[in-house]
Amino acid sequence: MKYYIVIPAHNEQDLIGLTLQSLVSQTVLPSKVVVVNDNSTDRTEEIVLDFAKENSFISVVNKTSDAIHMPGSKVIQAFQKGFETLDSDYDIMVKIDGDLIFPSNYFETIIAHFQSDSKVGMAGGFCYIEKNGDWVLENLTDKDHIRGALKAYRKETFQQIGGLKPAMGWDTVDELLCKYYGWKIVTDTTLHVKHLKPTGANYNKTARYKQGEAFYTLGYGFWITAIASAKLAMMKKKPFLFLDYIRGFWKAKKAKTPLLVTPEQAKFIRNYRFQKMKEKLI
């Protein structure tokens, strides 16, 4: 199975080389790797070009955008720019961040998951962050969720869910639509990926409201948003974030922000979420 990788990168000169080194060291190499140099003011492009000289499957695309780090839209607009430079001769489409180190068998294992079951639509490992000299699980989500930093999609699944949506919540709506269309999602606990820059390190106050807005655009409704907000705030050990999330939800509702899903998909998502919550209580 052929896999293509797109890496949105903004000022990643210190880390992108480590990510690319781990990709060129894979037991099964990618057919194409496109790094989207998104408005970087450092040596990101130069480092990628050095790798491209030695590895013909690596290329770089330059993109200009705002310097403000807004989760979701900016990164997916950059992904889209890279994706548009690729042909459709792939079996697996991968979006990763430019601050990861993959074990050498990572993509060989991911491919094996897709090959073992034709209903597997998405697959991924787990992010680990360094704490006091140890690599520990970056525990921000449930074990059945694939982090936005390392998404791999079967081609048919990727096309059916309509690609990636340029909004915060893109890395949740993809999985919910995956379920909606009857695909399976596989997470592999044996695949430990080093995440060199913890999630959300650059987010600002506006971005915090964006999380509540994302819950609204996913079609969650108020009660699921309240529960999801409380859980996320607790996981981040910042209880006051709960209020920011709820404010973001009401702000989006008041502004009649368009949903990322159809009314039918939103209904499925609410039922699915309630079902998952019930299972945890029982």
PDB file of C-alpha atoms in Angstrom:
ATOM      1  CA  MET A   1       0.000   0.000   0.000  1.00  0.00           C
ATOM      2  CA  LYS A   2       1.325   3.420  -0.980  1.00  0.00           C
ATOM      3  CA  TYR A   3       1.118   6.232   1.545  1.00  0.00           C
ATOM      4  CA  TYR A   4       1.540   9.976   1.046  1.00  0.00           C
ATOM      5  CA  ILE A   5       2.331  12.378   3.897  1.00  0.00           C
ATOM      6  CA  VAL A   6       1.541  16.101   4.168  1.00  0.00           C
ATOM      7  CA  ILE A   7       3.247  18.103   6.939  1.00  0.00           C
ATOM      8  CA  PRO A   8       2.052  21.676   7.660  1.00  0.00           C
ATOM      9  CA  ALA A   9       5.036  23.460   9.249  1.00  0.00           C
ATOM     10  CA  HIS A  10       5.420  26.960  10.708  1.00  0.00           C
ATOM     11  CA  ASN A  11       8.836  27.904  12.169  1.00  0.00           C
ATOM     12  CA  GLU A  12       9.844  24.308  12.895  1.00  0.00           C
ATOM     13  CA  GLN A  13      13.595  24.652  12.194  1.00  0.00           C
ATOM     14  CA  ASP A  14      14.542  23.012  15.509  1.00  0.00           C
ATOM     15  CA  LEU A  15      12.314  19.960  15.065  1.00  0.00           C
ATOM     16  CA  ILE A  16      11.395  19.335  11.400  1.00  0.00           C
ATOM     17  CA  GLY A  17      14.774  17.681  10.761  1.00  0.00           C
ATOM     18  CA  LEU A  18      14.084  15.132  13.516  1.00  0.00           C
ATOM     19  CA  THR A  19      10.658  14.386  12.032  1.00  0.00           C
ATOM     20  CA  LEU A  20      12.024  13.937   8.500  1.00  0.00           C
ATOM     21  CA  GLN A  21      14.919  11.786   9.766  1.00  0.00           C
ATOM     22  CA  SER A  22      12.376   9.456  11.409  1.00  0.00           C
ATOM     23  CA  LEU A  23      10.427   9.293   8.119  1.00  0.00           C
ATOM     24  CA  VAL A  24      13.435   8.455   5.942  1.00  0.00           C
ATOM     25  CA  SER A  25      14.318   5.734   8.495  1.00  0.00           C
ATOM     26  CA  GLN A  26      10.949   3.927   8.150  1.00  0.00           C
ATOM     27  CA  THR A  27      11.019   0.194   7.340  1.00  0.00           C
ATOM     28  CA  VAL A  28       8.400   0.987   4.658  1.00  0.00           C
ATOM     29  CA  LEU A  29       9.162   4.373   3.102  1.00  0.00           C
ATOM     30  CA  PRO A  30       6.472   6.890   2.120  1.00  0.00           C
ATOM     31  CA  SER A  31       5.949   7.341  -1.632  1.00  0.00           C
ATOM     32  CA  LYS A  32       5.673  11.119  -1.213  1.00  0.00           C
ATOM     33  CA  VAL A  33       6.226  13.630   1.606  1.00  0.00           C
ATOM     34  CA  VAL A  34       5.152  17.248   1.106  1.00  0.00           C
ATOM     35  CA  VAL A  35       6.181  19.801   3.717  1.00  0.00           C
ATOM     36  CA  VAL A  36       4.060  22.957   3.544  1.00  0.00           C
ATOM     37  CA  ASN A  37       6.262  25.792   4.749  1.00  0.00           C
ATOM     38  CA  ASP A  38       3.531  28.019   6.175  1.00  0.00           C
ATOM     39  CA  ASN A  39       4.875  31.553   6.494  1.00  0.00           C
ATOM     40  CA  SER A  40       8.025  30.483   8.363  1.00  0.00           C
ATOM     41  CA  THR A  41      10.575  33.169   9.186  1.00  0.00           C
ATOM     42  CA  ASP A  42      13.310  30.691  10.153  1.00  0.00           C
ATOM     43  CA  ARG A  43      15.322  27.952   8.365  1.00  0.00           C
ATOM     44  CA  THR A  44      12.426  25.472   8.000  1.00  0.00           C
ATOM     45  CA  GLU A  45      12.491  25.535   4.174  1.00  0.00           C
ATOM     46  CA  GLU A  46      16.280  25.225   4.001  1.00  0.00           C
ATOM     47  CA  ILE A  47      16.283  22.127   6.260  1.00  0.00           C
ATOM     48  CA  VAL A  48      13.535  20.441   4.207  1.00  0.00           C
ATOM     49  CA  LEU A  49      15.389  21.182   0.958  1.00  0.00           C
ATOM     50  CA  ASP A  50      18.521  19.532   2.381  1.00  0.00           C
ATOM     51  CA  PHE A  51      16.498  16.353   3.017  1.00  0.00           C
ATOM     52  CA  ALA A  52      14.884  16.617  -0.439  1.00  0.00           C
ATOM     53  CA  LYS A  53      18.365  16.542  -2.098  1.00  0.00           C
ATOM     54  CA  GLU A  54      19.017  13.094  -0.600  1.00  0.00           C
ATOM     55  CA  ASN A  55      15.422  11.791  -0.776  1.00  0.00           C
ATOM     56  CA  SER A  56      13.556  12.378  -4.031  1.00  0.00           C
ATOM     57  CA  PHE A  57      10.140  11.642  -2.444  1.00  0.00           C
ATOM     58  CA  ILE A  58      10.394  14.766  -0.220  1.00  0.00           C
ATOM     59  CA  SER A  59       9.278  18.160  -1.521  1.00  0.00           C
ATOM     60  CA  VAL A  60       8.433  21.577  -0.089  1.00  0.00           C
ATOM     61  CA  VAL A  61       5.595  24.003  -0.904  1.00  0.00           C
ATOM     62  CA  ASN A  62       5.597  27.577   0.355  1.00  0.00           C
ATOM     63  CA  LYS A  63       2.468  29.240   1.702  1.00  0.00           C
ATOM     64  CA  THR A  64       1.794  32.704   3.097  1.00  0.00           C
ATOM     65  CA  SER A  65      -0.740  33.178   5.888  1.00  0.00           C
ATOM     66  CA  ASP A  66      -1.298  35.085   9.131  1.00  0.00           C
ATOM     67  CA  ALA A  67       1.292  34.656  11.870  1.00  0.00           C
ATOM     68  CA  ILE A  68      -1.446  34.208  14.506  1.00  0.00           C
ATOM     69  CA  HIS A  69      -1.733  30.592  15.623  1.00  0.00           C
ATOM     70  CA  MET A  70      -5.415  29.701  15.364  1.00  0.00           C
ATOM     71  CA  PRO A  71      -6.002  26.015  15.962  1.00  0.00           C
ATOM     72  CA  GLY A  72      -7.713  24.149  13.153  1.00  0.00           C
ATOM     73  CA  SER A  73      -8.247  26.443  10.213  1.00  0.00           C
ATOM     74  CA  LYS A  74      -4.635  27.563   9.659  1.00  0.00           C
ATOM     75  CA  VAL A  75      -3.149  24.083   9.840  1.00  0.00           C
ATOM     76  CA  ILE A  76      -5.766  22.514   7.548  1.00  0.00           C
ATOM     77  CA  GLN A  77      -5.494  25.328   4.990  1.00  0.00           C
ATOM     78  CA  ALA A  78      -1.771  24.521   4.912  1.00  0.00           C
ATOM     79  CA  PHE A  79      -2.510  20.780   4.635  1.00  0.00           C
ATOM     80  CA  GLN A  80      -4.883  21.491   1.728  1.00  0.00           C
ATOM     81  CA  LYS A  81      -2.180  23.453  -0.098  1.00  0.00           C
ATOM     82  CA  GLY A  82       0.136  20.442   0.137  1.00  0.00           C
ATOM     83  CA  PHE A  83      -2.591  17.935  -0.705  1.00  0.00           C
ATOM     84  CA  GLU A  84      -3.404  19.821  -3.925  1.00  0.00           C
ATOM     85  CA  THR A  85       0.144  19.219  -5.206  1.00  0.00           C
ATOM     86  CA  LEU A  86      -0.303  15.426  -4.975  1.00  0.00           C
ATOM     87  CA  ASP A  87      -1.752  12.957  -7.470  1.00  0.00           C
ATOM     88  CA  SER A  88      -4.414  10.426  -6.466  1.00  0.00           C
ATOM     89  CA  ASP A  89      -2.180   7.362  -6.810  1.00  0.00           C
ATOM     90  CA  TYR A  90      -2.123   6.592  -3.067  1.00  0.00           C
ATOM     91  CA  ASP A  91      -3.848   4.086  -0.780  1.00  0.00           C
ATOM     92  CA  ILE A  92      -3.335   5.971   2.495  1.00  0.00           C
ATOM     93  CA  MET A  93      -3.297   9.742   3.088  1.00  0.00           C
ATOM     94  CA  VAL A  94      -1.404  10.933   6.165  1.00  0.00           C
ATOM     95  CA  LYS A  95      -1.379  14.315   7.917  1.00  0.00           C
ATOM     96  CA  ILE A  96       1.295  14.786  10.565  1.00  0.00           C
ATOM     97  CA  ASP A  97       2.857  17.655  12.519  1.00  0.00           C
ATOM     98  CA  GLY A  98       6.466  18.754  12.081  1.00  0.00           C
ATOM     99  CA  ASP A  99       7.450  18.076  15.703  1.00  0.00           C
ATOM    100  CA  LEU A 100       7.188  14.279  15.940  1.00  0.00           C
ATOM    101  CA  ILE A 101       9.663  11.397  16.035  1.00  0.00           C
ATOM    102  CA  PHE A 102       8.208   8.124  14.731  1.00  0.00           C
ATOM    103  CA  PRO A 103       9.508   4.654  15.619  1.00  0.00           C
ATOM    104  CA  SER A 104      10.995   3.023  12.497  1.00  0.00           C
ATOM    105  CA  ASN A 105       8.193   0.424  12.208  1.00  0.00           C
ATOM    106  CA  TYR A 106       5.397   3.006  12.577  1.00  0.00           C
ATOM    107  CA  PHE A 107       4.068   3.093   9.009  1.00  0.00           C
ATOM    108  CA  GLU A 108       4.729  -0.599   8.347  1.00  0.00           C
ATOM    109  CA  THR A 109       2.425  -1.304  11.327  1.00  0.00           C
ATOM    110  CA  ILE A 110      -0.196   1.249  10.197  1.00  0.00           C
ATOM    111  CA  ILE A 111      -0.270  -0.327   6.714  1.00  0.00           C
ATOM    112  CA  ALA A 112      -0.735  -3.786   8.306  1.00  0.00           C
ATOM    113  CA  HIS A 113      -3.851  -2.506  10.128  1.00  0.00           C
ATOM    114  CA  PHE A 114      -5.369  -1.248   6.865  1.00  0.00           C
ATOM    115  CA  GLN A 115      -4.490  -4.498   5.084  1.00  0.00           C
ATOM    116  CA  SER A 116      -5.901  -6.728   7.836  1.00  0.00           C
ATOM    117  CA  ASP A 117      -9.457  -5.338   7.556  1.00  0.00           C
ATOM    118  CA  SER A 118     -10.987  -3.511   4.582  1.00  0.00           C
ATOM    119  CA  LYS A 119     -13.380  -1.670   6.945  1.00  0.00           C
ATOM    120  CA  VAL A 120     -10.542   0.098   8.788  1.00  0.00           C
ATOM    121  CA  GLY A 121     -10.842   3.721   7.675  1.00  0.00           C
ATOM    122  CA  MET A 122      -8.377   5.423  10.027  1.00  0.00           C
ATOM    123  CA  ALA A 123      -5.397   4.278  12.101  1.00  0.00           C
ATOM    124  CA  GLY A 124      -2.823   5.831  14.420  1.00  0.00           C
ATOM    125  CA  GLY A 125      -0.483   5.437  17.371  1.00  0.00           C
ATOM    126  CA  PHE A 126      -0.107   7.534  20.517  1.00  0.00           C
ATOM    127  CA  CYS A 127       1.768  10.753  21.339  1.00  0.00           C
ATOM    128  CA  TYR A 128       4.240  10.773  24.220  1.00  0.00           C
ATOM    129  CA  ILE A 129       5.742  13.900  25.770  1.00  0.00           C
ATOM    130  CA  GLU A 130       8.894  14.286  27.850  1.00  0.00           C
ATOM    131  CA  LYS A 131       8.389  14.840  31.577  1.00  0.00           C
ATOM    132  CA  ASN A 132      11.308  14.815  34.011  1.00  0.00           C
ATOM    133  CA  GLY A 133      13.421  12.758  31.626  1.00  0.00           C
ATOM    134  CA  ASP A 134      10.702  10.157  30.945  1.00  0.00           C
ATOM    135  CA  TRP A 135       8.430   9.835  27.917  1.00  0.00           C
ATOM    136  CA  VAL A 136       4.835   9.701  29.175  1.00  0.00           C
ATOM    137  CA  LEU A 137       1.505   9.435  27.343  1.00  0.00           C
ATOM    138  CA  GLU A 138       0.148  12.871  26.369  1.00  0.00           C
ATOM    139  CA  ASN A 139      -3.184  12.076  27.952  1.00  0.00           C
ATOM    140  CA  LEU A 140      -5.618  14.626  26.480  1.00  0.00           C
ATOM    141  CA  THR A 141      -8.177  12.316  24.907  1.00  0.00           C
ATOM    142  CA  ASP A 142      -9.764   8.885  25.085  1.00  0.00           C
ATOM    143  CA  LYS A 143      -7.735   5.875  23.962  1.00  0.00           C
ATOM    144  CA  ASP A 144     -10.010   5.336  20.944  1.00  0.00           C
ATOM    145  CA  HIS A 145      -9.210   8.775  19.474  1.00  0.00           C
ATOM    146  CA  ILE A 146      -6.368   9.435  17.030  1.00  0.00           C
ATOM    147  CA  ARG A 147      -4.578  12.678  17.766  1.00  0.00           C
ATOM    148  CA  GLY A 148      -4.644  15.421  15.134  1.00  0.00           C
ATOM    149  CA  ALA A 149      -0.836  15.305  15.070  1.00  0.00           C
ATOM    150  CA  LEU A 150      -0.770  11.900  13.340  1.00  0.00           C
ATOM    151  CA  LYS A 151      -3.780  11.011  11.213  1.00  0.00           C
ATOM    152  CA  ALA A 152      -3.756   8.234   8.595  1.00  0.00           C
ATOM    153  CA  TYR A 153      -6.814   7.678   6.351  1.00  0.00           C
ATOM    154  CA  ARG A 154      -7.740   5.002   3.842  1.00  0.00           C
ATOM    155  CA  LYS A 155      -8.213   6.760   0.486  1.00  0.00           C
ATOM    156  CA  GLU A 156     -11.919   5.786   0.176  1.00  0.00           C
ATOM    157  CA  THR A 157     -12.623   6.992   3.733  1.00  0.00           C
ATOM    158  CA  PHE A 158     -10.775  10.271   3.170  1.00  0.00           C
ATOM    159  CA  GLN A 159     -12.849  10.927   0.045  1.00  0.00           C
ATOM    160  CA  GLN A 160     -16.156   9.900   1.647  1.00  0.00           C
ATOM    161  CA  ILE A 161     -15.776  12.213   4.667  1.00  0.00           C
ATOM    162  CA  GLY A 162     -14.942  15.059   2.269  1.00  0.00           C
ATOM    163  CA  GLY A 163     -11.282  15.448   3.255  1.00  0.00           C
ATOM    164  CA  LEU A 164     -10.280  17.606   6.227  1.00  0.00           C
ATOM    165  CA  LYS A 165     -12.407  20.582   7.265  1.00  0.00           C
ATOM    166  CA  PRO A 166     -10.523  23.882   7.799  1.00  0.00           C
ATOM    167  CA  ALA A 167     -11.952  24.613  11.261  1.00  0.00           C
ATOM    168  CA  MET A 168     -11.210  23.727  14.856  1.00  0.00           C
ATOM    169  CA  GLY A 169     -12.776  20.350  15.535  1.00  0.00           C
ATOM    170  CA  TRP A 170     -11.513  18.951  12.190  1.00  0.00           C
ATOM    171  CA  ASP A 171      -9.737  16.127  14.055  1.00  0.00           C
ATOM    172  CA  THR A 172     -12.948  15.095  15.833  1.00  0.00           C
ATOM    173  CA  VAL A 173     -15.443  15.521  12.994  1.00  0.00           C
ATOM    174  CA  ASP A 174     -13.294  13.282  10.756  1.00  0.00           C
ATOM    175  CA  GLU A 175     -13.676  10.400  13.227  1.00  0.00           C
ATOM    176  CA  LEU A 176     -17.388  11.030  13.835  1.00  0.00           C
ATOM    177  CA  LEU A 177     -18.049  11.002  10.072  1.00  0.00           C
ATOM    178  CA  CYS A 178     -15.923   7.862   9.832  1.00  0.00           C
ATOM    179  CA  LYS A 179     -18.349   6.192  12.279  1.00  0.00           C
ATOM    180  CA  TYR A 180     -21.335   7.696  10.464  1.00  0.00           C
ATOM    181  CA  TYR A 181     -20.276   6.008   7.223  1.00  0.00           C
ATOM    182  CA  GLY A 182     -19.553   2.692   8.971  1.00  0.00           C
ATOM    183  CA  TRP A 183     -15.729   2.709   8.967  1.00  0.00           C
ATOM    184  CA  LYS A 184     -13.607   1.411  11.847  1.00  0.00           C
ATOM    185  CA  ILE A 185     -10.966   3.445  13.690  1.00  0.00           C
ATOM    186  CA  VAL A 186      -7.871   1.639  14.991  1.00  0.00           C
ATOM    187  CA  THR A 187      -5.536   2.984  17.675  1.00  0.00           C
ATOM    188  CA  ASP A 188      -2.367   0.993  18.339  1.00  0.00           C
ATOM    189  CA  THR A 189      -0.969   1.308  21.864  1.00  0.00           C
ATOM    190  CA  THR A 190       2.344  -0.279  20.814  1.00  0.00           C
ATOM    191  CA  LEU A 191       3.174   2.715  18.593  1.00  0.00           C
ATOM    192  CA  HIS A 192       4.805   5.382  20.776  1.00  0.00           C
ATOM    193  CA  VAL A 193       5.473   8.640  18.910  1.00  0.00           C
ATOM    194  CA  LYS A 194       7.557  11.353  20.562  1.00  0.00           C
ATOM    195  CA  HIS A 195       5.673  14.674  20.523  1.00  0.00           C
ATOM    196  CA  LEU A 196       8.350  17.318  21.007  1.00  0.00           C
ATOM    197  CA  LYS A 197       6.039  20.318  21.453  1.00  0.00           C
ATOM    198  CA  PRO A 198       3.027  19.697  23.756  1.00  0.00           C
ATOM    199  CA  THR A 199      -0.404  20.437  22.277  1.00  0.00           C
ATOM    200  CA  GLY A 200      -1.840  23.909  22.722  1.00  0.00           C
ATOM    201  CA  ALA A 201       1.470  25.490  23.747  1.00  0.00           C
ATOM    202  CA  ASN A 202       0.847  28.460  21.429  1.00  0.00           C
ATOM    203  CA  TYR A 203      -2.908  28.976  21.839  1.00  0.00           C
ATOM    204  CA  ASN A 204      -4.227  32.352  22.923  1.00  0.00           C
ATOM    205  CA  LYS A 205      -7.424  33.489  24.675  1.00  0.00           C
ATOM    206  CA  THR A 206      -9.397  33.701  21.401  1.00  0.00           C
ATOM    207  CA  ALA A 207      -8.397  30.125  20.653  1.00  0.00           C
ATOM    208  CA  ARG A 208      -9.890  28.991  23.962  1.00  0.00           C
ATOM    209  CA  TYR A 209     -13.327  30.247  22.919  1.00  0.00           C
ATOM    210  CA  LYS A 210     -12.754  28.391  19.657  1.00  0.00           C
ATOM    211  CA  GLN A 211     -13.010  25.053  21.480  1.00  0.00           C
ATOM    212  CA  GLY A 212     -16.577  25.842  22.577  1.00  0.00           C
ATOM    213  CA  GLU A 213     -17.354  27.044  19.070  1.00  0.00           C
ATOM    214  CA  ALA A 214     -15.975  23.736  17.736  1.00  0.00           C
ATOM    215  CA  PHE A 215     -18.307  21.760  20.020  1.00  0.00           C
ATOM    216  CA  TYR A 216     -21.210  23.785  18.604  1.00  0.00           C
ATOM    217  CA  THR A 217     -20.174  23.240  14.957  1.00  0.00           C
ATOM    218  CA  LEU A 218     -19.856  19.486  15.583  1.00  0.00           C
ATOM    219  CA  GLY A 219     -23.589  19.488  16.336  1.00  0.00           C
ATOM    220  CA  TYR A 220     -23.073  18.483  19.993  1.00  0.00           C
ATOM    221  CA  GLY A 221     -25.876  20.568  21.471  1.00  0.00           C
ATOM    222  CA  PHE A 222     -25.604  22.188  24.921  1.00  0.00           C
ATOM    223  CA  TRP A 223     -25.567  19.177  27.279  1.00  0.00           C
ATOM    224  CA  ILE A 224     -22.904  17.210  25.429  1.00  0.00           C
ATOM    225  CA  THR A 225     -20.867  20.425  25.104  1.00  0.00           C
ATOM    226  CA  ALA A 226     -21.118  21.036  28.867  1.00  0.00           C
ATOM    227  CA  ILE A 227     -19.947  17.490  29.691  1.00  0.00           C
ATOM    228  CA  ALA A 228     -17.175  17.541  27.060  1.00  0.00           C
ATOM    229  CA  SER A 229     -16.031  20.997  28.264  1.00  0.00           C
ATOM    230  CA  ALA A 230     -15.888  19.900  31.904  1.00  0.00           C
ATOM    231  CA  LYS A 231     -13.916  16.787  30.973  1.00  0.00           C
ATOM    232  CA  LEU A 232     -11.422  18.667  28.791  1.00  0.00           C
ATOM    233  CA  ALA A 233     -10.902  21.417  31.390  1.00  0.00           C
ATOM    234  CA  MET A 234     -10.211  18.751  34.046  1.00  0.00           C
ATOM    235  CA  MET A 235      -7.816  16.857  31.776  1.00  0.00           C
ATOM    236  CA  LYS A 236      -5.903  20.082  31.156  1.00  0.00           C
ATOM    237  CA  LYS A 237      -6.010  20.773  34.928  1.00  0.00           C
ATOM    238  CA  LYS A 238      -7.445  24.246  34.214  1.00  0.00           C
ATOM    239  CA  PRO A 239     -11.058  24.232  35.539  1.00  0.00           C
ATOM    240  CA  PHE A 240     -11.694  27.846  34.453  1.00  0.00           C
ATOM    241  CA  LEU A 241     -11.331  26.809  30.802  1.00  0.00           C
ATOM    242  CA  PHE A 242     -14.815  25.304  31.229  1.00  0.00           C
ATOM    243  CA  LEU A 243     -16.294  28.835  31.252  1.00  0.00           C
ATOM    244  CA  ASP A 244     -14.327  29.834  28.144  1.00  0.00           C
ATOM    245  CA  TYR A 245     -15.622  26.766  26.297  1.00  0.00           C
ATOM    246  CA  ILE A 246     -19.253  27.415  27.291  1.00  0.00           C
ATOM    247  CA  ARG A 247     -18.944  31.087  26.280  1.00  0.00           C
ATOM    248  CA  GLY A 248     -17.551  29.980  22.916  1.00  0.00           C
ATOM    249  CA  PHE A 249     -20.512  27.626  22.436  1.00  0.00           C
ATOM    250  CA  TRP A 250     -23.121  30.341  23.116  1.00  0.00           C
ATOM    251  CA  LYS A 251     -21.214  32.844  20.995  1.00  0.00           C
ATOM    252  CA  ALA A 252     -21.310  30.447  18.026  1.00  0.00           C
ATOM    253  CA  LYS A 253     -24.993  29.615  18.589  1.00  0.00           C
ATOM    254  CA  LYS A 254     -25.929  33.299  18.775  1.00  0.00           C
ATOM    255  CA  ALA A 255     -23.946  34.058  15.594  1.00  0.00           C
ATOM    256  CA  LYS A 256     -25.671  31.073  13.873  1.00  0.00           C
ATOM    257  CA  THR A 257     -22.235  29.740  12.903  1.00  0.00           C
ATOM    258  CA  PRO A 258     -22.637  27.059  10.187  1.00  0.00           C
ATOM    259  CA  LEU A 259     -22.203  23.465  11.372  1.00  0.00           C
ATOM    260  CA  LEU A 260     -19.440  21.234   9.971  1.00  0.00           C
ATOM    261  CA  VAL A 261     -22.021  18.462   9.509  1.00  0.00           C
ATOM    262  CA  THR A 262     -25.501  17.970   8.037  1.00  0.00           C
ATOM    263  CA  PRO A 263     -28.534  17.884  10.416  1.00  0.00           C
ATOM    264  CA  GLU A 264     -28.718  14.106   9.893  1.00  0.00           C
ATOM    265  CA  GLN A 265     -25.026  13.686  10.749  1.00  0.00           C
ATOM    266  CA  ALA A 266     -25.435  15.984  13.798  1.00  0.00           C
ATOM    267  CA  LYS A 267     -28.264  13.767  15.085  1.00  0.00           C
ATOM    268  CA  PHE A 268     -26.101  10.651  14.640  1.00  0.00           C
ATOM    269  CA  ILE A 269     -23.209  12.401  16.456  1.00  0.00           C
ATOM    270  CA  ARG A 270     -25.384  13.353  19.458  1.00  0.00           C
ATOM    271  CA  ASN A 271     -26.763   9.820  19.751  1.00  0.00           C
ATOM    272  CA  TYR A 272     -23.283   8.349  19.421  1.00  0.00           C
ATOM    273  CA  ARG A 273     -21.860  10.708  22.086  1.00  0.00           C
ATOM    274  CA  PHE A 274     -24.705  10.004  24.528  1.00  0.00           C
ATOM    275  CA  GLN A 275     -24.213   6.266  23.976  1.00  0.00           C
ATOM    276  CA  LYS A 276     -20.481   6.561  24.744  1.00  0.00           C
ATOM    277  CA  MET A 277     -21.234   8.550  27.917  1.00  0.00           C
ATOM    278  CA  LYS A 278     -23.769   5.941  29.062  1.00  0.00           C
ATOM    279  CA  GLU A 279     -21.221   3.138  28.527  1.00  0.00           C
ATOM    280  CA  LYS A 280     -18.738   4.927  30.792  1.00  0.00           C
ATOM    281  CA  LEU A 281     -21.305   5.331  33.557  1.00  0.00           C
ATOM    282  CA  ILE A 282     -22.360   1.683  33.539  1.00  0.00           C
TER     283      ILE A 282
END
